[in-house]
PDB file of C-alpha atoms in Angstrom:
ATOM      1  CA  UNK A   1     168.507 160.287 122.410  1.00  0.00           C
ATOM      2  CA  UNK A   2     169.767 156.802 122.663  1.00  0.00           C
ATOM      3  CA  UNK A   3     172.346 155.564 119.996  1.00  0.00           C
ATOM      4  CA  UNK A   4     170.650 152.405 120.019  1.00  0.00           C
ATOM      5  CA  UNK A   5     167.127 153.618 119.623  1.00  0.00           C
ATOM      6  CA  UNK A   6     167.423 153.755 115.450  1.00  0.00           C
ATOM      7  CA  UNK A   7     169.400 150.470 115.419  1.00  0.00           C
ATOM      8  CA  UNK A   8     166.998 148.833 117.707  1.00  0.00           C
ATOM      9  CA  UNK A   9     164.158 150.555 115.319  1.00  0.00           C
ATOM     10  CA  UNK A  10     165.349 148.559 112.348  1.00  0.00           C
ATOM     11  CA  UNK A  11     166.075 145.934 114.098  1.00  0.00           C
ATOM     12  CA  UNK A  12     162.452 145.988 115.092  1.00  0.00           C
ATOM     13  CA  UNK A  13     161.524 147.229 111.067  1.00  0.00           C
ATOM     14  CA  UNK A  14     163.365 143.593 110.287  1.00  0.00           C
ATOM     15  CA  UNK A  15     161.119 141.453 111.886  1.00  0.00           C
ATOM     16  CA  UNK A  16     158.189 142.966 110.605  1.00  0.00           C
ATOM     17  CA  UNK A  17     158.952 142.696 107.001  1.00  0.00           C
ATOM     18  CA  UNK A  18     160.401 138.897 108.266  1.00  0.00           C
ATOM     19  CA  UNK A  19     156.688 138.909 109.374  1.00  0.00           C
ATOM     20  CA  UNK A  20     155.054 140.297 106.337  1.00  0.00           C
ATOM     21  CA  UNK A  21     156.787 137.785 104.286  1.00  0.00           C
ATOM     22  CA  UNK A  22     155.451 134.632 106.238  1.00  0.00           C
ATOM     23  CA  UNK A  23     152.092 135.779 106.091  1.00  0.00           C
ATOM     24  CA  UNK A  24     152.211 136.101 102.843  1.00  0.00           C
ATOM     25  CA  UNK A  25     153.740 132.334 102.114  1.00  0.00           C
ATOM     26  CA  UNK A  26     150.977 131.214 104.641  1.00  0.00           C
ATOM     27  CA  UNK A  27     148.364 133.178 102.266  1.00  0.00           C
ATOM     28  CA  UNK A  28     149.695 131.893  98.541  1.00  0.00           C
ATOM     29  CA  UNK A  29     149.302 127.975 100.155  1.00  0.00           C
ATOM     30  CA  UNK A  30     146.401 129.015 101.592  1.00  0.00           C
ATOM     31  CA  UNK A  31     145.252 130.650  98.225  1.00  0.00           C
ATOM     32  CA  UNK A  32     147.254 127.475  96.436  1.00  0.00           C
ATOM     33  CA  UNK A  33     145.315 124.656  98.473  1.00  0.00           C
ATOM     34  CA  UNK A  34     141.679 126.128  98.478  1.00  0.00           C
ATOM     35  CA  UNK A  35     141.914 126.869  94.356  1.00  0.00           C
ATOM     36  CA  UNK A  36     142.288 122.810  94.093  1.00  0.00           C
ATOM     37  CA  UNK A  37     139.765 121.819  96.732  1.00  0.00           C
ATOM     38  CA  UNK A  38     136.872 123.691  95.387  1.00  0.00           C
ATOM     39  CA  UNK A  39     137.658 122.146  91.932  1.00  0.00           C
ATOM     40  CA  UNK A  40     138.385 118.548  93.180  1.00  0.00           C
ATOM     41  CA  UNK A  41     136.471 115.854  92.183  1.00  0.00           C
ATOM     42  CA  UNK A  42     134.565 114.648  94.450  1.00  0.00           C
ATOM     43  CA  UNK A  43     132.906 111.042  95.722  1.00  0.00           C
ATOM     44  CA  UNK A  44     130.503 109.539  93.541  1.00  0.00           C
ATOM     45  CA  UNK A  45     126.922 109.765  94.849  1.00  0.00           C
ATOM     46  CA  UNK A  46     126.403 106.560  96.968  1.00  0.00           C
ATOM     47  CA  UNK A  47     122.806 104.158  96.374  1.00  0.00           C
ATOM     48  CA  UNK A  48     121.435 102.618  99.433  1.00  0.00           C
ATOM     49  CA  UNK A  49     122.970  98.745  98.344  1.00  0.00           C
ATOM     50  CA  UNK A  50     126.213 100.236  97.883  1.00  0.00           C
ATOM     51  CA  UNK A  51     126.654 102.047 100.968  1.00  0.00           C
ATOM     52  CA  UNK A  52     128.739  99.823 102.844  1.00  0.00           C
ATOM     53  CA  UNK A  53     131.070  98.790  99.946  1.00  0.00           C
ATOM     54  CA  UNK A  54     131.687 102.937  99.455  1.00  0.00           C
ATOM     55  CA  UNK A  55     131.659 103.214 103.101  1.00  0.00           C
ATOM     56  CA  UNK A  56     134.659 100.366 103.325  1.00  0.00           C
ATOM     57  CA  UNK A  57     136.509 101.744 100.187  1.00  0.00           C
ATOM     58  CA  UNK A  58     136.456 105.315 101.624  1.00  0.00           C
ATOM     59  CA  UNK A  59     138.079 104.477 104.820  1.00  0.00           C
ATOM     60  CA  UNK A  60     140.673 102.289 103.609  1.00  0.00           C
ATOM     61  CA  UNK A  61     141.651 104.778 100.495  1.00  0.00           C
ATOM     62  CA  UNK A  62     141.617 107.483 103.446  1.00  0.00           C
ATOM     63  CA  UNK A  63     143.806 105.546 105.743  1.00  0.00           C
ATOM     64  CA  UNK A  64     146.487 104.459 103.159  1.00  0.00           C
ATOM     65  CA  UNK A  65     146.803 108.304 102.145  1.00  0.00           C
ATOM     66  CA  UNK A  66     146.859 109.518 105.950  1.00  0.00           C
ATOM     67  CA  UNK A  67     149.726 106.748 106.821  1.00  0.00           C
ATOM     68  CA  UNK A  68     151.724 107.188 103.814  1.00  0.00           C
ATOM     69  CA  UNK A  69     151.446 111.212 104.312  1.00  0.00           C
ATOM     70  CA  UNK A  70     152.823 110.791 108.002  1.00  0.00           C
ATOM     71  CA  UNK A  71     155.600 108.818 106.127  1.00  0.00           C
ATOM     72  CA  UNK A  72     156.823 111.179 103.603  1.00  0.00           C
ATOM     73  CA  UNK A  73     155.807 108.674 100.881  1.00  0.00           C
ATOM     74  CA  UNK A  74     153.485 110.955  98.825  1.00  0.00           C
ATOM     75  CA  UNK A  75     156.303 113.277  98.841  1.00  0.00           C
ATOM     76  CA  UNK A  76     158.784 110.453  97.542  1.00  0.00           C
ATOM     77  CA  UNK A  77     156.137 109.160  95.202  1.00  0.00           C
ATOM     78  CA  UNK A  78     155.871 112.857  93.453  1.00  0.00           C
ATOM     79  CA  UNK A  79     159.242 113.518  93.779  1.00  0.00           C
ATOM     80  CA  UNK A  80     159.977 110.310  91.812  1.00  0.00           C
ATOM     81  CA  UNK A  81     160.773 111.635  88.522  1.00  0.00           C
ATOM     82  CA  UNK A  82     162.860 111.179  85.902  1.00  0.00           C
ATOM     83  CA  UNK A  83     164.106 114.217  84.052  1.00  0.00           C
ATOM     84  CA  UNK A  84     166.652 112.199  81.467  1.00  0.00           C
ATOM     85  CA  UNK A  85     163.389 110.523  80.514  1.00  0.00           C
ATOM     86  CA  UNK A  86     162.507 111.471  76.603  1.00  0.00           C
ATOM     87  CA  UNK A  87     160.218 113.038  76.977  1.00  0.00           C
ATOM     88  CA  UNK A  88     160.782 113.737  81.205  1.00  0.00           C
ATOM     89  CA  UNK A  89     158.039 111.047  83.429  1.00  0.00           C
ATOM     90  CA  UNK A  90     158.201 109.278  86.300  1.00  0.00           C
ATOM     91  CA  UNK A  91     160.834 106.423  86.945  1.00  0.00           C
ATOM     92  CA  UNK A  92     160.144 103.217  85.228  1.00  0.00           C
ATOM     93  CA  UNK A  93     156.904 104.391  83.874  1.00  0.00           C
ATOM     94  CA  UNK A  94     157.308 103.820  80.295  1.00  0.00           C
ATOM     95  CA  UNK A  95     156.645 106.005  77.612  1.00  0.00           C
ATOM     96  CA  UNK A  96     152.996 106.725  78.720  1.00  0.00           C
ATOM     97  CA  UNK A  97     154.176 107.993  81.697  1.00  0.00           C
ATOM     98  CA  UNK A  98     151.428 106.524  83.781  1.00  0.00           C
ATOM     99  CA  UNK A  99     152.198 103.156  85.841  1.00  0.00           C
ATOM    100  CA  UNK A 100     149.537 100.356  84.693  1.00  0.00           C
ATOM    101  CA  UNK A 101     149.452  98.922  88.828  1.00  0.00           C
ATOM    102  CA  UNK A 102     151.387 100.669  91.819  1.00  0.00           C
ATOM    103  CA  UNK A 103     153.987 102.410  91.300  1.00  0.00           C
ATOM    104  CA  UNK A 104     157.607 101.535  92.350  1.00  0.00           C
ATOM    105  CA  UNK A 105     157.521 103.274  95.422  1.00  0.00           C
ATOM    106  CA  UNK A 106     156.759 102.691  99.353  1.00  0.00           C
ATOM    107  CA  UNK A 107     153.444 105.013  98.740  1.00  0.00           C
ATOM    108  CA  UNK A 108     152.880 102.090  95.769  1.00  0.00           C
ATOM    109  CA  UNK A 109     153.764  99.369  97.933  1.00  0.00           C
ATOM    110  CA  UNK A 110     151.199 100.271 100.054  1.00  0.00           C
ATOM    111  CA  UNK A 111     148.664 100.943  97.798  1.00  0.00           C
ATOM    112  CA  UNK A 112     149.667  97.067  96.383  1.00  0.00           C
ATOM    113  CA  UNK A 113     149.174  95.493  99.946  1.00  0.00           C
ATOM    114  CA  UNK A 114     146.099  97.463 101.218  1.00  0.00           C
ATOM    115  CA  UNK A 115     143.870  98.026  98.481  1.00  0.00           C
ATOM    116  CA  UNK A 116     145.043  95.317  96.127  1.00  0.00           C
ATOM    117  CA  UNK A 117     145.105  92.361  98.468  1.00  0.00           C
ATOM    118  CA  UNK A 118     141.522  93.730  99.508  1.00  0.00           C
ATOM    119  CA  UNK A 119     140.085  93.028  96.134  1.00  0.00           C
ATOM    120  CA  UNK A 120     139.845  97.077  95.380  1.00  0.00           C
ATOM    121  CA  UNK A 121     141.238  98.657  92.073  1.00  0.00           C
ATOM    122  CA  UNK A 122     142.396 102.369  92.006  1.00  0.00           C
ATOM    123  CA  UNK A 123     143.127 104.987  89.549  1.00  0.00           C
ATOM    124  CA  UNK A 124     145.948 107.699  91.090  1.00  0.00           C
ATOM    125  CA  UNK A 125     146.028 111.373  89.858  1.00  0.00           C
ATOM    126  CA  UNK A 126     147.856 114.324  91.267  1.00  0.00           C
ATOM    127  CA  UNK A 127     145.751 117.469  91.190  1.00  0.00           C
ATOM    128  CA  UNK A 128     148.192 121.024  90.824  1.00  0.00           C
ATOM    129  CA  UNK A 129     147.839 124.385  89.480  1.00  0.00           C
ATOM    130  CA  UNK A 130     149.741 125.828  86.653  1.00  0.00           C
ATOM    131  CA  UNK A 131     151.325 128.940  86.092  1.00  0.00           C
ATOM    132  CA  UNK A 132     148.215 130.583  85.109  1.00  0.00           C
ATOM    133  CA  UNK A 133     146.774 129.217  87.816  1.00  0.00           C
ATOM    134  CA  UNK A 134     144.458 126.591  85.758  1.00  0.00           C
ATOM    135  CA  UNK A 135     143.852 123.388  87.343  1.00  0.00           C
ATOM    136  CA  UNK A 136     145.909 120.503  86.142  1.00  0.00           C
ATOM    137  CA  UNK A 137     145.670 116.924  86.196  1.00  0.00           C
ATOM    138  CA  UNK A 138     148.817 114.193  85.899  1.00  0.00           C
ATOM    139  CA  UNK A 139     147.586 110.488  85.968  1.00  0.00           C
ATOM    140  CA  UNK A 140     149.920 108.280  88.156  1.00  0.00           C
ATOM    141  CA  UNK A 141     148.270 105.094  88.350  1.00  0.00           C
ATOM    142  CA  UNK A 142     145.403 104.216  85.816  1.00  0.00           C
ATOM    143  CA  UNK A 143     143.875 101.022  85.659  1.00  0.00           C
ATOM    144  CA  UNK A 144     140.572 101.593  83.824  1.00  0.00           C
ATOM    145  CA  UNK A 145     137.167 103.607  84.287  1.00  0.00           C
ATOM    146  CA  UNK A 146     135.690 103.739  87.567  1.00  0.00           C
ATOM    147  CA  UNK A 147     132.573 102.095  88.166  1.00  0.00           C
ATOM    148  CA  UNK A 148     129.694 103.984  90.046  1.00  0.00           C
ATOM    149  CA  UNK A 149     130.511 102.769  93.014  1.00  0.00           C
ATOM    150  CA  UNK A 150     133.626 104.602  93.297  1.00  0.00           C
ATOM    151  CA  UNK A 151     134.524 106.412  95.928  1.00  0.00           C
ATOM    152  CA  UNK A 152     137.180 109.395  95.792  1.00  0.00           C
ATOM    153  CA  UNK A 153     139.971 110.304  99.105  1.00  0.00           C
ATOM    154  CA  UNK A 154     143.047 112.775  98.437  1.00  0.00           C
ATOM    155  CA  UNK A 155     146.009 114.384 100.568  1.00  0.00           C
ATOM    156  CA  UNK A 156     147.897 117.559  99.296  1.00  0.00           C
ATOM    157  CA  UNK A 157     151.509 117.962  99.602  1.00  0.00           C
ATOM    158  CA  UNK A 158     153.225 120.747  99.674  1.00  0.00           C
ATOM    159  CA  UNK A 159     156.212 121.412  97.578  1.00  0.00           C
ATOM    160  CA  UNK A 160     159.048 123.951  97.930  1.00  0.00           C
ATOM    161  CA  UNK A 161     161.774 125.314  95.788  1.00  0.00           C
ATOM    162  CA  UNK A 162     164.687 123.331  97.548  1.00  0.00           C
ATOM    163  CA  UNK A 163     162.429 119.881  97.536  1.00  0.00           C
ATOM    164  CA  UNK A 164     164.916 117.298  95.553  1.00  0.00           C
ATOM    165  CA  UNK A 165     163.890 114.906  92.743  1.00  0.00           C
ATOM    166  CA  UNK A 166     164.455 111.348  94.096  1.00  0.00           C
ATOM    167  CA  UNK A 167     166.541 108.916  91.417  1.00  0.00           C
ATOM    168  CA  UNK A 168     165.330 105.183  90.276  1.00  0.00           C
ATOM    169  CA  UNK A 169     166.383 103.662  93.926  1.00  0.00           C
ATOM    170  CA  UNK A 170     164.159 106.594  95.628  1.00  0.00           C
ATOM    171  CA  UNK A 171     166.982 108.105  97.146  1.00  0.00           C
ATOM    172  CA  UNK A 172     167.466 112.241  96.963  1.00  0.00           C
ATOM    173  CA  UNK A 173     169.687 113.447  93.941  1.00  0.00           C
ATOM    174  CA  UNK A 174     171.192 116.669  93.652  1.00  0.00           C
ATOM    175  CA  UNK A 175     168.769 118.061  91.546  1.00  0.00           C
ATOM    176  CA  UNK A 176     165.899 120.110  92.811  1.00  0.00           C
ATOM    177  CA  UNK A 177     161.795 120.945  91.712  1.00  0.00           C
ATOM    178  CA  UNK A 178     162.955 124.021  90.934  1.00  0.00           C
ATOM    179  CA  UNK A 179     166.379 123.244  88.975  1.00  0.00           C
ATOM    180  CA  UNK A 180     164.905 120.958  86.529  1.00  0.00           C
ATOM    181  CA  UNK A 181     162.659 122.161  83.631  1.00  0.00           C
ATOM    182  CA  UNK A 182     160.584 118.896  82.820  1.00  0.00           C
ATOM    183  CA  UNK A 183     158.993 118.335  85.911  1.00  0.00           C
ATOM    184  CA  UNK A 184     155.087 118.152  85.030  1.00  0.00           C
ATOM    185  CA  UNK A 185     154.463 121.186  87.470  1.00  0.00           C
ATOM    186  CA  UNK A 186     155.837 124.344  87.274  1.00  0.00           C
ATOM    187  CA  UNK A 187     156.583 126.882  90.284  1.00  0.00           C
ATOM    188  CA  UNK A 188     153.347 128.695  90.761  1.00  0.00           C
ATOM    189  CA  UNK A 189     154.196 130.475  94.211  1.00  0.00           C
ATOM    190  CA  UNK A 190     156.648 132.899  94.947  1.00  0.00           C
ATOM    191  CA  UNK A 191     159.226 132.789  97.560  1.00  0.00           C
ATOM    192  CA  UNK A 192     160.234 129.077  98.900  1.00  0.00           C
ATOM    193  CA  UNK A 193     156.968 127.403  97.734  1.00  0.00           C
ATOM    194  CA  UNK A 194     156.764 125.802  94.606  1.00  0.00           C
ATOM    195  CA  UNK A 195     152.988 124.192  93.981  1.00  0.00           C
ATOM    196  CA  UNK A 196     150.836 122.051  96.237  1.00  0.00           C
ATOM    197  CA  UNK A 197     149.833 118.916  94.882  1.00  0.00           C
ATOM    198  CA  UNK A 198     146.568 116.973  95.276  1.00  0.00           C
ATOM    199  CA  UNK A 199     146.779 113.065  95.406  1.00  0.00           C
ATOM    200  CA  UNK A 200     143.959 111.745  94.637  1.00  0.00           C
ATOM    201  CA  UNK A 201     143.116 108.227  94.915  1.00  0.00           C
ATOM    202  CA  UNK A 202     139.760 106.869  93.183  1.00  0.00           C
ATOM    203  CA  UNK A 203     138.987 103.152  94.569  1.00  0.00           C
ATOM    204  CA  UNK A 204     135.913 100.670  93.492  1.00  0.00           C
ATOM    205  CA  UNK A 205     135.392  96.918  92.794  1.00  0.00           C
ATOM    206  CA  UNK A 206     135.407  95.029  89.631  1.00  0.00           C
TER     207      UNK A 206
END
């Protein structure tokens, strides 16, 4: 018998368990992103005379969260917090901790010069699990109750353990999800995942 034949053997035992492990990260997001889908709000039920307004509001909501997505912004946005904050919240929030118009952030910028310059008002939550894996909802942007015509589009993001918390000017610090203890959601998945998070923009007209 070969010497090599046990090395090679383990070498071979080593990518399986290297194997093993990603399927099992793919399976916890998997697990992570269906648990907040099937509890997601969803759209409000459309009439016939407010089709095309829901229609309209739909798309654009759905295109600012697909662009900024592609961008990273969502990331940024979530990442945006402030854990010297008393009690921790997002960067220039105040002490609600919810921003009263768009946050200041690219993702808010272009929720400011799509939706706002369009007439439409929005409410902004993020959507996450906890430890116990209860659904959990952190308003980001809340300006009032949505009429009936409102119409609901939302983008996850996936967050890992090494993902860092971005300061006031939106640039990376040295501080990670997983390093502070403030940060509104918790690390749910084992391994390099942390949580996936659900933006979730609501949109109607006043």
């Amino acid at each position: 018998m070969s010497r090599t034949e046990p090395r090679e053997r383990f070498g071979d035992r080593g990518q399986a368990h290297a194997l093993e492990g990603i399927a099992a990260a793919l399976l916890v997001l998997a697990s992570l992103t269906f648990a907040l889908q099937v509890t997601a709000v969803t759209p409000l039920t459309a009439s016939t005379a407010s089709q095309h307004l829901q229609t309209q509001g739909s798309g654009v909501a759905n295109g600012v969260l697909v662009t900024a997505d592609e961008a990273e912004e969502l990331r940024e946005t979530v990442l945006y917090w402030n854990e010297s904050a008393s009690p921790p919240r997002f960067h220039d929030s105040g002490t609600s901790g919810t921003y009263a118009g768009a946050p200041p952030t690219a993702f808010g910028d272009r929720l400011a010069g799509t939706l706002g310059e369009t007439g439409m008002v929005y409410n902004v939550h993020l959507r996450y699990l906890s430890s116990s894996g209860d659904q959990r909802v952190r308003t980001l942007v809340d300006q009032g109750n949505p009429s009936d015509q409102a119409v609901t589009a939302s983008r996850t993001v996936v967050l890992y353990d090494d993902d860092q918390i971005r300061a006031a000017d939106g640039s990376p610090t040295d501080q990670t999800v997983s390093d502070v203890s403030g940060y509104f959601a918790h690390d749910t998945a084992p391994g390099p995942l942390y949580n996936v998070i659900r933006v979730e923009v609501v949109v109607w007209r006043v």
